XYZ file of C-alpha atoms in Angstrom:
345
model
C -67.817 2.807 -10.687
C -69.188 3.308 -7.294
C -67.540 0.115 -5.990
C -64.244 2.057 -7.044
C -65.290 5.282 -5.257
C -65.981 3.262 -2.199
C -62.651 1.635 -2.414
C -61.207 5.100 -2.835
C -62.702 6.492 0.304
C -62.087 3.460 2.507
C -58.337 3.626 1.703
C -57.907 7.447 2.395
C -59.781 7.206 5.930
C -57.766 4.205 6.553
C -54.392 5.840 5.660
C -55.698 9.203 7.377
C -56.384 7.249 10.751
C -53.427 4.961 10.607
C -51.032 8.106 10.430
C -52.966 10.653 12.341
C -55.477 9.020 14.174
C -52.933 8.545 16.908
C -53.367 12.353 18.147
C -55.545 11.076 21.085
C -52.632 8.905 22.368
C -49.907 11.774 21.463
C -49.571 12.266 25.111
C -48.222 10.453 28.190
C -47.441 10.924 31.809
C -43.653 10.467 32.823
C -43.207 7.753 35.706
C -40.464 7.510 37.969
C -37.182 6.444 36.441
C -38.353 7.670 32.893
C -35.667 9.436 30.966
C -36.363 11.048 27.364
C -35.044 7.912 25.630
C -36.680 5.421 27.748
C -40.111 7.306 27.391
C -39.859 7.241 23.464
C -38.644 3.979 23.283
C -41.559 2.628 25.529
C -43.939 4.330 22.977
C -42.328 3.006 19.889
C -40.615 6.352 18.663
C -37.117 6.008 17.723
C -35.307 8.038 20.523
C -32.158 8.863 18.217
C -34.507 10.422 15.600
C -37.036 12.214 17.535
C -34.839 13.336 20.622
C -34.716 16.999 19.839
C -38.116 17.429 18.370
C -39.110 15.985 21.869
C -37.195 18.533 23.725
C -38.688 21.290 21.209
C -42.672 20.492 21.805
C -42.078 19.827 25.721
C -39.407 22.492 26.523
C -41.821 24.413 29.215
C -42.247 21.283 30.904
C -38.496 19.948 31.621
C -36.129 20.502 34.384
C -33.005 22.013 32.830
C -34.453 21.632 29.560
C -33.255 17.925 29.291
C -34.969 16.071 32.349
C -38.872 14.589 32.585
C -40.606 15.626 35.968
C -42.562 12.702 37.459
C -46.251 12.962 36.963
C -45.985 15.562 34.187
C -47.698 15.018 30.841
C -45.624 15.056 27.547
C -46.354 15.203 23.975
C -44.966 12.350 22.185
C -43.561 13.317 18.467
C -45.711 12.298 15.681
C -43.988 9.696 13.642
C -44.667 10.316 9.973
C -44.277 7.123 8.080
C -43.644 6.651 4.312
C -46.158 4.280 3.318
C -47.428 2.456 0.379
C -50.910 0.282 0.582
C -50.673 -3.174 -0.102
C -53.842 -4.224 -2.161
C -54.257 -7.969 -1.374
C -57.213 -7.327 0.564
C -59.201 -4.545 2.095
C -60.020 -6.440 5.369
C -55.695 -6.558 5.868
C -54.912 -3.379 4.876
C -51.125 -3.226 5.661
C -48.502 -0.551 5.501
C -44.852 -1.141 4.554
C -42.722 1.275 5.875
C -39.751 2.666 3.636
C -36.447 0.667 4.313
C -33.468 2.499 5.906
C -30.020 1.415 5.062
C -28.788 0.069 8.431
C -25.615 -2.115 9.740
C -25.273 -3.992 12.893
C -22.271 -3.799 15.413
C -22.107 -6.184 18.051
C -19.876 -3.964 20.372
C -23.080 -1.793 20.789
C -24.805 -4.573 22.641
C -28.155 -6.249 21.666
C -30.462 -3.390 22.112
C -28.094 -0.605 20.295
C -26.174 -2.924 17.649
C -28.339 -1.505 14.693
C -27.098 1.798 13.384
C -29.471 3.310 11.010
C -27.987 5.845 8.150
C -29.013 9.233 8.868
C -26.752 10.748 6.211
C -23.581 10.768 4.344
C -22.137 13.987 5.968
C -19.067 12.340 7.350
C -18.484 10.126 4.381
C -14.367 10.014 3.888
C -13.590 10.876 7.504
C -11.941 8.320 9.979
C -12.282 8.892 13.610
C -10.151 7.215 16.421
C -12.136 7.102 19.581
C -10.168 6.429 22.772
C -11.944 6.172 26.268
C -9.816 6.935 29.225
C -8.277 4.183 31.279
C -9.824 0.637 31.205
C -8.534 -2.947 31.851
C -6.464 -2.717 35.057
C -7.161 0.888 35.660
C -10.676 2.276 36.387
C -9.289 5.710 36.482
C -11.071 8.207 38.728
C -13.319 6.777 41.365
C -16.296 8.187 43.534
C -19.304 6.652 45.569
C -22.872 7.217 44.661
C -25.384 5.707 46.736
C -23.178 3.440 48.571
C -21.671 2.137 45.257
C -18.510 2.770 43.622
C -18.429 4.111 40.380
C -15.351 4.645 38.031
C -14.384 6.937 35.119
C -13.673 4.325 32.587
C -17.225 2.927 32.524
C -18.721 6.218 31.914
C -16.069 7.508 29.037
C -16.498 4.227 27.221
C -20.439 4.322 27.415
C -20.365 8.141 26.010
C -17.491 6.929 23.659
C -19.567 4.148 22.503
C -22.626 6.452 22.009
C -20.392 8.968 20.015
C -18.911 6.366 17.911
C -22.977 5.168 16.895
C -23.754 8.827 16.090
C -20.408 9.179 13.755
C -21.274 5.723 12.023
C -24.966 7.128 11.113
C -23.460 9.710 9.549
C -21.238 7.840 7.129
C -17.522 8.026 9.023
C -15.541 5.174 9.182
C -14.983 4.640 13.162
C -12.108 2.668 15.264
C -13.108 2.355 18.938
C -9.760 1.810 20.576
C -10.433 0.594 23.971
C -13.102 -2.174 23.975
C -15.258 -4.398 25.991
C -17.286 -6.737 24.117
C -19.564 -7.478 26.901
C -20.611 -4.018 27.859
C -22.208 -2.206 25.046
C -24.291 0.938 25.334
C -25.862 0.819 28.701
C -28.846 2.665 30.127
C -28.496 2.045 33.982
C -27.120 5.144 36.049
C -24.678 2.831 38.104
C -22.648 0.906 35.462
C -21.004 -1.836 37.223
C -17.280 -1.954 37.131
C -15.022 -4.492 35.416
C -11.629 -5.194 34.125
C -11.948 -6.871 31.020
C -11.139 -4.199 28.433
C -9.042 -4.676 25.678
C -7.019 -2.396 23.272
C -7.551 -2.598 19.600
C -7.965 -5.274 18.169
C -7.834 -7.566 21.442
C -4.443 -6.504 23.116
C -4.111 -6.842 26.877
C -3.982 -3.334 28.502
C -0.723 -3.142 30.458
C -0.710 -2.577 34.232
C 2.032 0.036 34.071
C 0.570 3.494 33.267
C 3.499 4.579 30.958
C 2.850 1.366 29.067
C -0.960 1.725 28.630
C -0.420 5.185 27.453
C 2.250 4.041 24.872
C 0.016 1.233 23.754
C -2.907 3.593 22.749
C -0.403 5.937 20.871
C 1.337 3.122 19.096
C -2.088 1.734 17.837
C -3.390 4.808 16.894
C -0.099 5.819 15.057
C -0.017 2.516 13.402
C -3.495 3.027 12.093
C -2.968 6.550 11.035
C -0.185 5.288 8.693
C -2.326 2.617 7.225
C -4.735 5.381 6.281
C -2.200 7.514 4.865
C -3.922 10.395 2.899
C -7.334 10.326 4.312
C -9.229 12.859 6.777
C -8.110 11.535 9.977
C -9.013 12.553 13.565
C -8.788 11.357 17.034
C -11.232 12.071 20.000
C -9.981 10.790 23.623
C -12.712 11.001 26.250
C -12.202 11.382 30.096
C -14.050 12.156 33.329
C -12.096 14.265 35.741
C -11.489 14.083 39.493
C -11.312 17.208 41.441
C -12.662 18.121 45.052
C -16.309 17.381 45.737
C -17.322 20.982 45.614
C -16.052 21.654 42.292
C -18.451 21.727 39.500
C -16.973 22.040 35.887
C -18.416 22.124 32.368
C -17.392 19.886 29.681
C -13.817 21.226 28.306
C -11.286 20.278 25.603
C -7.749 20.327 25.100
C -5.638 20.304 21.816
C -2.009 20.210 21.127
C -0.608 23.684 20.674
C 0.982 23.397 17.159
C -1.972 21.698 15.722
C -4.388 24.243 13.771
C -6.378 21.339 12.907
C -6.621 19.988 16.296
C -7.429 23.357 17.775
C -10.441 23.730 14.989
C -11.858 20.320 16.261
C -11.806 21.265 19.717
C -13.218 24.877 19.096
C -15.854 23.087 16.809
C -17.107 20.731 19.648
C -16.740 23.807 21.878
C -18.815 26.019 19.817
C -21.453 23.526 19.628
C -21.698 23.063 23.284
C -21.994 26.811 23.823
C -25.112 26.793 21.418
C -26.561 23.933 23.225
C -26.392 25.468 26.366
C -27.959 28.793 24.986
C -30.947 26.791 23.615
C -31.594 24.345 26.350
C -30.126 26.326 29.570
C -30.386 30.005 28.638
C -30.101 30.942 32.231
C -27.030 29.193 32.814
C -23.451 30.381 31.333
C -21.251 27.712 29.886
C -17.885 27.865 31.229
C -16.347 25.099 29.446
C -13.033 25.846 27.393
C -10.725 24.746 24.770
C -7.041 25.187 25.166
C -3.662 23.676 24.293
C -2.189 20.903 26.691
C 0.555 19.692 24.944
C 2.061 18.097 28.095
C -0.953 15.378 28.293
C 0.833 11.984 26.663
C -1.816 11.332 24.062
C -1.813 15.027 22.954
C 1.703 14.983 22.410
C 2.521 11.718 20.920
C -0.377 10.776 18.620
C -0.127 11.855 15.063
C -3.637 12.515 14.086
C -5.316 15.935 14.796
C -7.149 15.397 18.148
C -9.219 16.590 20.909
C -9.013 15.714 24.563
C -12.162 15.936 26.037
C -12.968 16.190 30.025
C -16.788 15.461 30.619
C -16.907 16.348 34.271
C -16.151 15.913 38.069
C -17.013 12.449 38.700
C -17.071 13.497 42.537
C -19.106 16.439 42.084
C -22.855 16.104 42.865
C -23.860 18.143 39.870
C -21.556 16.791 37.358
C -22.582 13.100 38.783
C -26.163 14.124 37.387
C -24.672 14.771 33.776
C -22.413 11.663 33.924
C -24.901 9.037 35.422
C -28.037 9.721 33.594
C -28.049 8.003 30.456
C -29.944 10.683 28.635
C -27.406 13.003 29.632
C -24.569 10.525 28.406
C -26.553 9.983 24.952
C -26.574 14.061 24.819
C -23.131 14.541 25.081
C -22.301 12.103 22.262
C -24.936 13.846 20.166
C -23.444 17.197 21.030
C -19.967 16.110 20.319
C -21.033 14.375 17.064
C -22.615 17.639 15.914
C -19.274 19.619 16.718
C -17.368 16.705 15.054
C -19.680 17.398 11.666
C -19.511 21.140 11.996
C -15.374 20.416 11.986
C -15.433 18.237 9.040
C -17.861 20.196 6.795
C -16.222 23.599 7.231
C -12.535 22.011 6.778
């Protein structure tokens, strides 16, 4: 009896210290170049699951409610493991983490290819994601620290991150512009290339009108194949204006599409709420409006929204576009607006 009591006490304290004994290691100092995602990753915490919790508990220590400050100390969220003891041997007390459903998609790159299931909130929904330009057309361009940067690379990275978020919530996703070599990238300067293709592996034409028509044809053909299902199109671009013009994320939709308007409005409402939460001293001036003159807005069949992320030539907007943490936040916020739209349909 005494031996059983000792075993119970041993297992209880082993469990306690494995789960809660990391309190003394729960603070870290941000180093130069650290972002929230990279910091959480370095300390064994899934950044996609604990990003917002990290922000909530470190709000007073973040610049613009989103950025780490070098030399500051931050609290790492406590990861609560769902565990069961393995009773082979007391000396090798082991823990088995509850398995989470996952799938792998090579297009996200080696470090990001595993998509963990978060929910089935988008089950039955189909999304077509089109990132602007690509192939022979880099889109809007600028120079950052002496290096050329282009719209297509950043729109594509945000689109991949959005695709991963939507898949994690049970949606079916078609990535229309594709680069099998890039994947989701964590660098600020994304190297330019011209090897993007259109779904599934079509060469992107040199002529602008042909490029746009190719995307329209691909989306409309898929729309017909999936007739009867809930289908939406999201197009992502980066704008180019004068260097002094700082803009917020804004959205377009077809003037006659109530579903498209609602999708754009749902994402817009989400961005307004996020700005109130994380940047309460800054007004969000992004808009949603009809812009049927845009080729993809006018010609594609699914209800859709066309998103402009920012001005690639403006220094403030460049921080939004170049910082990988910001690109992830943009994708996350868009996905939350998409979920809002789907659940309120």
